[in-house]
Short mmCIF file of C-alpha atoms in Angstrom, two decimals:
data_model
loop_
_atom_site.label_atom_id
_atom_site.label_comp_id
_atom_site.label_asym_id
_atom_site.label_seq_id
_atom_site.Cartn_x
_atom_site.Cartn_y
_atom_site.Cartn_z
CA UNK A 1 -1.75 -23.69 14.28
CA UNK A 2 0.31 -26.40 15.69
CA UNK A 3 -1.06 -29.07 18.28
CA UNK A 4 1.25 -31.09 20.49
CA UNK A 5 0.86 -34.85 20.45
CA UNK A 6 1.30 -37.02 23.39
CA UNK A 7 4.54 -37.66 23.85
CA UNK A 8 5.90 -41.33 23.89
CA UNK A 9 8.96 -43.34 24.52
CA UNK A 10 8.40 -45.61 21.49
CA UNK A 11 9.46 -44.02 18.00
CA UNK A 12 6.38 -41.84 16.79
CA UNK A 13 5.31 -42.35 13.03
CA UNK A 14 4.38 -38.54 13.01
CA UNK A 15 6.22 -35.60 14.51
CA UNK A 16 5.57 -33.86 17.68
CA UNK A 17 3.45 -31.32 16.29
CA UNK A 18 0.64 -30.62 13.18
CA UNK A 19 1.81 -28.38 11.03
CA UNK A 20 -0.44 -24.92 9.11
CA UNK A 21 1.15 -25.48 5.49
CA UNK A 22 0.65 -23.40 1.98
CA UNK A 23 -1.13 -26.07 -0.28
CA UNK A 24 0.78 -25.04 -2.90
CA UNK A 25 3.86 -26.63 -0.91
CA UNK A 26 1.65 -30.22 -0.84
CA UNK A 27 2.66 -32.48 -3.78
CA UNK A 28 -0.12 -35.04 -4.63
CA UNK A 29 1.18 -38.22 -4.72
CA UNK A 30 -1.47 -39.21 -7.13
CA UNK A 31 -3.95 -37.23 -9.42
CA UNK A 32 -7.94 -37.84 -8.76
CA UNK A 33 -9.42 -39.58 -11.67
CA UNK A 34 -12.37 -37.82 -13.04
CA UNK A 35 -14.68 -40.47 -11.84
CA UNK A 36 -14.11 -39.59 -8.48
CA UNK A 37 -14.42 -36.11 -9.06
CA UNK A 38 -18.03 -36.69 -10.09
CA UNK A 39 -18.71 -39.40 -7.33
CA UNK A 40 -21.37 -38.88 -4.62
CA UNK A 41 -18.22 -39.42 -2.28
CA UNK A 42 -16.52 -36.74 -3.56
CA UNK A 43 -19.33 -34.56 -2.98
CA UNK A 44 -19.92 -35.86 0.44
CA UNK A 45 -16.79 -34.71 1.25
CA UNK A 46 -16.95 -31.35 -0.31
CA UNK A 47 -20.33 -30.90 1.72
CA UNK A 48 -18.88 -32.04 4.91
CA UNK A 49 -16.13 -29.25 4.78
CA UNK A 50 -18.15 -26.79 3.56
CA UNK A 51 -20.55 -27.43 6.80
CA UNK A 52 -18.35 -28.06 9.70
CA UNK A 53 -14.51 -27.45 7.99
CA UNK A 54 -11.88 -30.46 8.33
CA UNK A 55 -12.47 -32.97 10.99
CA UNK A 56 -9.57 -35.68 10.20
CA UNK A 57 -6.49 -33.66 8.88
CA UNK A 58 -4.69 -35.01 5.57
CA UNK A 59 -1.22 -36.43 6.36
CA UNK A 60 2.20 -35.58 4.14
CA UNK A 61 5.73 -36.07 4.57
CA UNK A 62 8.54 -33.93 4.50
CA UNK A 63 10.63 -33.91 0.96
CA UNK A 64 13.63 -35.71 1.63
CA UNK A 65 15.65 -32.96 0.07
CA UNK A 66 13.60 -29.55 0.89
CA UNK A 67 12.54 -29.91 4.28
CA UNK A 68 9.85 -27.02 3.70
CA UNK A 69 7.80 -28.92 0.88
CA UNK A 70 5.86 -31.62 1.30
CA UNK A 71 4.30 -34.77 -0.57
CA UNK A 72 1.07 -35.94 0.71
CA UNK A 73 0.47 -39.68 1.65
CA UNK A 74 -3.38 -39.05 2.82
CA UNK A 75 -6.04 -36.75 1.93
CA UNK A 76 -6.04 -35.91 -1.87
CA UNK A 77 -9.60 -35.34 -2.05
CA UNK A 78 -9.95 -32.98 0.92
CA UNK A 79 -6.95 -31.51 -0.17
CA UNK A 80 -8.80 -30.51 -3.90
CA UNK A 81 -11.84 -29.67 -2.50
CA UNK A 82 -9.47 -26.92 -0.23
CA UNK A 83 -7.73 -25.53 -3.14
CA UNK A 84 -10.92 -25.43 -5.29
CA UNK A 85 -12.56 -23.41 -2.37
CA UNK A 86 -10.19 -21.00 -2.75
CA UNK A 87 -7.90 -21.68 1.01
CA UNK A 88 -4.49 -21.20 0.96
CA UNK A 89 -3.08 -23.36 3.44
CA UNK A 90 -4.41 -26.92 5.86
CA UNK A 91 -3.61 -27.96 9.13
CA UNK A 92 -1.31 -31.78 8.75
CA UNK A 93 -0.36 -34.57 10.55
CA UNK A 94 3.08 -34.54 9.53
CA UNK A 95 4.40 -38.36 8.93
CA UNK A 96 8.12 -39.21 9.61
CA UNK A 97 8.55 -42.74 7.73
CA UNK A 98 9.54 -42.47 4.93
CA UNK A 99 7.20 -45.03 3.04
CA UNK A 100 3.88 -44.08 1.82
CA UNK A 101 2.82 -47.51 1.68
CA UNK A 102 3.93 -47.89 5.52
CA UNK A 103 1.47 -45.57 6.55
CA UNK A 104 -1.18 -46.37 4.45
CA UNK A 105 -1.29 -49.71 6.32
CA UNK A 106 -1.96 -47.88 9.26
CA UNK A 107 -5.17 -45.97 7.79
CA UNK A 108 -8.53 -46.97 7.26
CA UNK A 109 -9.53 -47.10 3.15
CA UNK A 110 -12.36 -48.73 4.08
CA UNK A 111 -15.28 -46.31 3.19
CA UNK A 112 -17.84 -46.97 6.01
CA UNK A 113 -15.21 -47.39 8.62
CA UNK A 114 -13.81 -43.67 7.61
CA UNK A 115 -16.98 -42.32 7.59
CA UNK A 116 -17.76 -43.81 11.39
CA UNK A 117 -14.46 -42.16 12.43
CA UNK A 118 -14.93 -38.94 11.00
CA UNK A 119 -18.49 -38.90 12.36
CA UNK A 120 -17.33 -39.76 15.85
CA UNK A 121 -14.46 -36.97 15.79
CA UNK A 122 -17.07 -34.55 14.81
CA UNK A 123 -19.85 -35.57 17.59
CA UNK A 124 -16.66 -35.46 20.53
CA UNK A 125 -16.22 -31.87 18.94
CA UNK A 126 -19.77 -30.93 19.72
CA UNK A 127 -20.82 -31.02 15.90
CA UNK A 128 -24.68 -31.98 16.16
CA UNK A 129 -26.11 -35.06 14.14
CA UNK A 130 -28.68 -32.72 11.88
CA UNK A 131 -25.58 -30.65 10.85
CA UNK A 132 -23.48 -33.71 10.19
CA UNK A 133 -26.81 -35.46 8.42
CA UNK A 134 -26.76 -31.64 5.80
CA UNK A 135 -23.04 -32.67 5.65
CA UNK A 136 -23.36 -35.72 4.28
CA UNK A 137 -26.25 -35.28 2.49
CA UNK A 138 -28.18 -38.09 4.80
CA UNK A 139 -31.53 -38.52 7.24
CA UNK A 140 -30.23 -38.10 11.26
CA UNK A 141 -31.25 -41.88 11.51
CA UNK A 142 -28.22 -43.05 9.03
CA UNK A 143 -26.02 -40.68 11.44
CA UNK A 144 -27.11 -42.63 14.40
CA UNK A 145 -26.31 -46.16 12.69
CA UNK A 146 -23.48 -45.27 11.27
CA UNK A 147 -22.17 -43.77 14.51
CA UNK A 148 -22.73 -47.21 16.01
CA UNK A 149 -21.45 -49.02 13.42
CA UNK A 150 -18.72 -50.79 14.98
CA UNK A 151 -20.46 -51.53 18.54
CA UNK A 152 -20.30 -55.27 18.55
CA UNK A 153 -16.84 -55.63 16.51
CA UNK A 154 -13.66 -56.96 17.94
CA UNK A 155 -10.82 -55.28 17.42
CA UNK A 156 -9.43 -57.63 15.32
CA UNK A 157 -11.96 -58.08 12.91
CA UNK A 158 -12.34 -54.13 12.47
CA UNK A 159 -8.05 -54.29 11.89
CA UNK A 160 -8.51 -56.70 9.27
CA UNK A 161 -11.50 -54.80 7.21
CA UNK A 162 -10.35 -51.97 7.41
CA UNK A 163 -8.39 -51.53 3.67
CA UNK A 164 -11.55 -53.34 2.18
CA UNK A 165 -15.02 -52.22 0.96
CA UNK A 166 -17.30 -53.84 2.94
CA UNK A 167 -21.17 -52.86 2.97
CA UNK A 168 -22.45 -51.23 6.39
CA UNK A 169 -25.61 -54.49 6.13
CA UNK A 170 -22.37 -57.01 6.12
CA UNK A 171 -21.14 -55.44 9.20
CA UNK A 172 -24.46 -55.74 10.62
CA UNK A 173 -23.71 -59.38 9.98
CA UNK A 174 -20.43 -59.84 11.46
CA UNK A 175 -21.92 -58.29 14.98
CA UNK A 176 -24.18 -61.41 14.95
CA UNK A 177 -21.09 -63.62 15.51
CA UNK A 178 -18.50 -63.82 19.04
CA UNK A 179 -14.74 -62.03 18.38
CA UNK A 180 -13.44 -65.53 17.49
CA UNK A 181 -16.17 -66.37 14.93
CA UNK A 182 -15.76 -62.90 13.78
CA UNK A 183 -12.41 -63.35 13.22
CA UNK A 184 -12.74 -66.39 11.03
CA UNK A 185 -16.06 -65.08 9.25
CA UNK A 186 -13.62 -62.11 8.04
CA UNK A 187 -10.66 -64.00 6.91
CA UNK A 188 -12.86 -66.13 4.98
CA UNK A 189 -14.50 -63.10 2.95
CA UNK A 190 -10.99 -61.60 2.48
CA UNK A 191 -9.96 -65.10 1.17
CA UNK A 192 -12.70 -65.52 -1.35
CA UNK A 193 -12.91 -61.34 -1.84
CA UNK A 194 -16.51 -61.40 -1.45
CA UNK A 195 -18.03 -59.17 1.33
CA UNK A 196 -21.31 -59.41 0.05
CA UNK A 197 -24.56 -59.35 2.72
CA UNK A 198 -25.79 -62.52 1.27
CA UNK A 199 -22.73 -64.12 1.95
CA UNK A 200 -22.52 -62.56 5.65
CA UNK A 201 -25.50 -64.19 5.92
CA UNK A 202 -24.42 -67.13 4.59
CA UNK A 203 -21.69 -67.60 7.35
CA UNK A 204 -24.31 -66.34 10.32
CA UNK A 205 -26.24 -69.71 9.34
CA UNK A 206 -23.38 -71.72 9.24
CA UNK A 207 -22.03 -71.02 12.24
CA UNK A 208 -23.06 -72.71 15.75
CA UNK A 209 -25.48 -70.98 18.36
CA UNK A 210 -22.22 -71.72 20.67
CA UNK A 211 -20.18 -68.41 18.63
CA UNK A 212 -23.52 -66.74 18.20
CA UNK A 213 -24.41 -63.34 20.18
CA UNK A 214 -27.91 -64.56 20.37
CA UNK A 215 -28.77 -68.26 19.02
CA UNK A 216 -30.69 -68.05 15.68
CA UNK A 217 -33.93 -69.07 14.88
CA UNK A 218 -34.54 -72.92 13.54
CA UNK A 219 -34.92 -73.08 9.93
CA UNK A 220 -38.05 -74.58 8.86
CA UNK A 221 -37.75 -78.33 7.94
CA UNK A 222 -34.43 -78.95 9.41
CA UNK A 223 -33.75 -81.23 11.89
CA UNK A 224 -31.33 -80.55 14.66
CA UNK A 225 -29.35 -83.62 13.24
CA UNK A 226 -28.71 -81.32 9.75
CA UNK A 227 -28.66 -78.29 10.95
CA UNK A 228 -25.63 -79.94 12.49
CA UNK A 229 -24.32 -81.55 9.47
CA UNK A 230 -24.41 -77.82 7.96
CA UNK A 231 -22.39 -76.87 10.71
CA UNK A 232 -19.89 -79.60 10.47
CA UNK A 233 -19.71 -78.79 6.49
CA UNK A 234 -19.21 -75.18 7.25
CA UNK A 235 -15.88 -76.23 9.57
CA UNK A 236 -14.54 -77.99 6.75
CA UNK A 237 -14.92 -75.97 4.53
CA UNK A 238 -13.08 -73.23 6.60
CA UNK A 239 -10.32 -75.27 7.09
CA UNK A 240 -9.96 -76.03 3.49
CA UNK A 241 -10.16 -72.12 2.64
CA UNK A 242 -7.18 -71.67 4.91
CA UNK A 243 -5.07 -74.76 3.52
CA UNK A 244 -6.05 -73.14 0.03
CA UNK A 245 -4.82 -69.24 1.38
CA UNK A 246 -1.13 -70.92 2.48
CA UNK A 247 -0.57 -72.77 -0.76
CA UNK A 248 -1.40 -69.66 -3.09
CA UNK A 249 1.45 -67.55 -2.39
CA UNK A 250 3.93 -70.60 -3.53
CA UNK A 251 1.96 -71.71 -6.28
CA UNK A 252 1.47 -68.50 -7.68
CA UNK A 253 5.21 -67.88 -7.51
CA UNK A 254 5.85 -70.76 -9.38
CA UNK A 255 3.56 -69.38 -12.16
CA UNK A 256 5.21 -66.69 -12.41
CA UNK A 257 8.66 -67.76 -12.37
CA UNK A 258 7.16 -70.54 -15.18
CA UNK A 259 5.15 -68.10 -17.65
CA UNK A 260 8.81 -66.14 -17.69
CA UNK A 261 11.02 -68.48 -18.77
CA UNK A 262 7.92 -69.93 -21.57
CA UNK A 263 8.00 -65.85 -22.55
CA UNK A 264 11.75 -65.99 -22.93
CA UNK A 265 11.79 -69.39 -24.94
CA UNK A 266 8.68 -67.93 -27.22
CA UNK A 267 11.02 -64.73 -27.62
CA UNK A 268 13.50 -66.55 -29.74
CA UNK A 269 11.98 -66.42 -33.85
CA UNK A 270 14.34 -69.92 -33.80
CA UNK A 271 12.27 -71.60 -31.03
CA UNK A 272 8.78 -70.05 -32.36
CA UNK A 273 10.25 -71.31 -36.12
CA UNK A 274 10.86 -75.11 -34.30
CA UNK A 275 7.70 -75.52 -32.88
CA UNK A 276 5.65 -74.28 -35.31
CA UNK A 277 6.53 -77.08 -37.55
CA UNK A 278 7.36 -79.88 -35.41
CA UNK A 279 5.21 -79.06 -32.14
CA UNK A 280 2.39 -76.55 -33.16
CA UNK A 281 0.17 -77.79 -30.08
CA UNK A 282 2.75 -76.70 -27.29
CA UNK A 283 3.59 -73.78 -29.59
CA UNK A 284 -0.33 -72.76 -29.19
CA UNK A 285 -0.51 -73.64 -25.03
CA UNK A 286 2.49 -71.58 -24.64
CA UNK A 287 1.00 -68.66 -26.23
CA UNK A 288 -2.31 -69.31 -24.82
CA UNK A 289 -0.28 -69.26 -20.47
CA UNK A 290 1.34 -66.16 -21.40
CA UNK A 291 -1.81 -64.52 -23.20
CA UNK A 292 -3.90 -65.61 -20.09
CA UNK A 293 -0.75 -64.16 -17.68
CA UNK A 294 -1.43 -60.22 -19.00
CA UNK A 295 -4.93 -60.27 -19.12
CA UNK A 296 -4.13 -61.56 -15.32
#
């Protein structure tokens, strides 16, 4: 089965055409850990393909060397569940950079978010919800939110989440805000790696009624004069977050460039024989920085 793709005058990151391949000519790039063999994702999956077949095909690359085998950059559990139902060959996207890591920026690892595109492929293809709900082993009204799921996001925001695991109530959250608030509300989870509801929540009350969809409720007991002052807080904290986000590429640099030369000193018996008698307590904070380095 091949499929042309709309042709362009801007170099294409997959060739002209999907490509029918043996699955014995796909090389994994990774193996599945048994964990995710015996995850409820995993057998989401399995269900899905087993009820309507493969909506989103897997993506590989061509072998540098032999042009007719193939190492696969997306899809490893679809491509199992395949070969453990017994099929001999799967329809590809067939990448032409040469990168995995290149197009993995391009894809969505972001649970939810592949979940809302897969769904949406497989309503355009006339798939209905109650098939997709036995699919994913779900009720028809999780279907209809998660086909919704990104009404209300700007394009941005969705760009930035989509590599992280964010839970479908946080998004909820996020839709509360205007693009720009959005925007900031996101960079500020990805900074402190917490995409939590609570916090969501957190940054809904923070922000003004001025980059609010709809203006929230007054709290109880506030005045207007600190519900301001929260606000006001809430900017400057932001902008701290941010000043905090430039400086930790260069500072953690210089860690590491500093924990390497203290592991090349502490290498030498000599040095270790020196400071052990004459300077025990920067003998024990040197081997406490690089101790602290690999558990890092």
């Amino acid at each position: 089965m091949k499929t042309p793709l709309p042709g362009s005058s801007v170099p294409l990151s997959f060739e002209h055409m999907s490509l029918r391949i043996p699955i014995t000519e796909i090389l994994p790039l990774k193996q599945l850990p048994a964990a995710v063999l015996k995850s409820v994702k995993y057998a989401q999956i399995a269900a899905s393909i087993a009820e309507v077949g493969i909506i989103e095909p897997p993506v590989v690359i061509r072998d540098r060397y032999q042009h007719d085998k193939f190492h696969l950059l997306d899809g490893h559990v679809r491509l199992d569940v395949l070969a453990k139902r017994g099929e001999v060959d799967v329809v590809c996207l067939v990448a032409t950079e040469d990168e995995a890591y290149t197009y993995n920026r391009r894809i969505s690892r972001l649970a939810t978010i592949q979940e809302h595109k897969m769904i949406l492929k497989a309503i355009e293809k006339g798939v209905p919800e109650e098939r997709l709900a036995r699919a994913l082993n779900v009720n028809i009204g999780s279907i209809r939110h998660k086909k919704n799921l990104l009404d209300g996001m700007c394009p941005e925001a969705i760009d930035l989440l989509k590599e992280k695991h964010v839970p479908i109530n946080t998004i909820g959250e996020l839709r509360k805000m205007k693009p720009m608030r959005q925007i900031e509300a996101v960079g500020l989870m990805i900074v402190m790696n917490k995409f939590t509801v609570t916090y969501a929540k957190s940054l809904v009350a923070a922000t003004s009624d001025s980059m609010l969809v709809s203006p929230k409720k007054k709290i109880a007991g506030l005045t207007e004069d600190q519900i301001s002052l929260m606000e006001q807080e809430s900017a400057t904290l932001d902008r701290e977050f941010k000043t905090i986000e430039k400086d930790y590429g260069s500072d953690h640099l210089d860690l590491v460039i500093a924990v390497g030369f203290v592991k090349r000193i502490i290498a030498s018996a000599r040095v270790v024989r020196h400071l052990a008698q004459f300077h025990p307590d920067i003998l024990s904070e040197f081997t406490k920085m690089t101790a602290i380095r690999r558990a890092a």
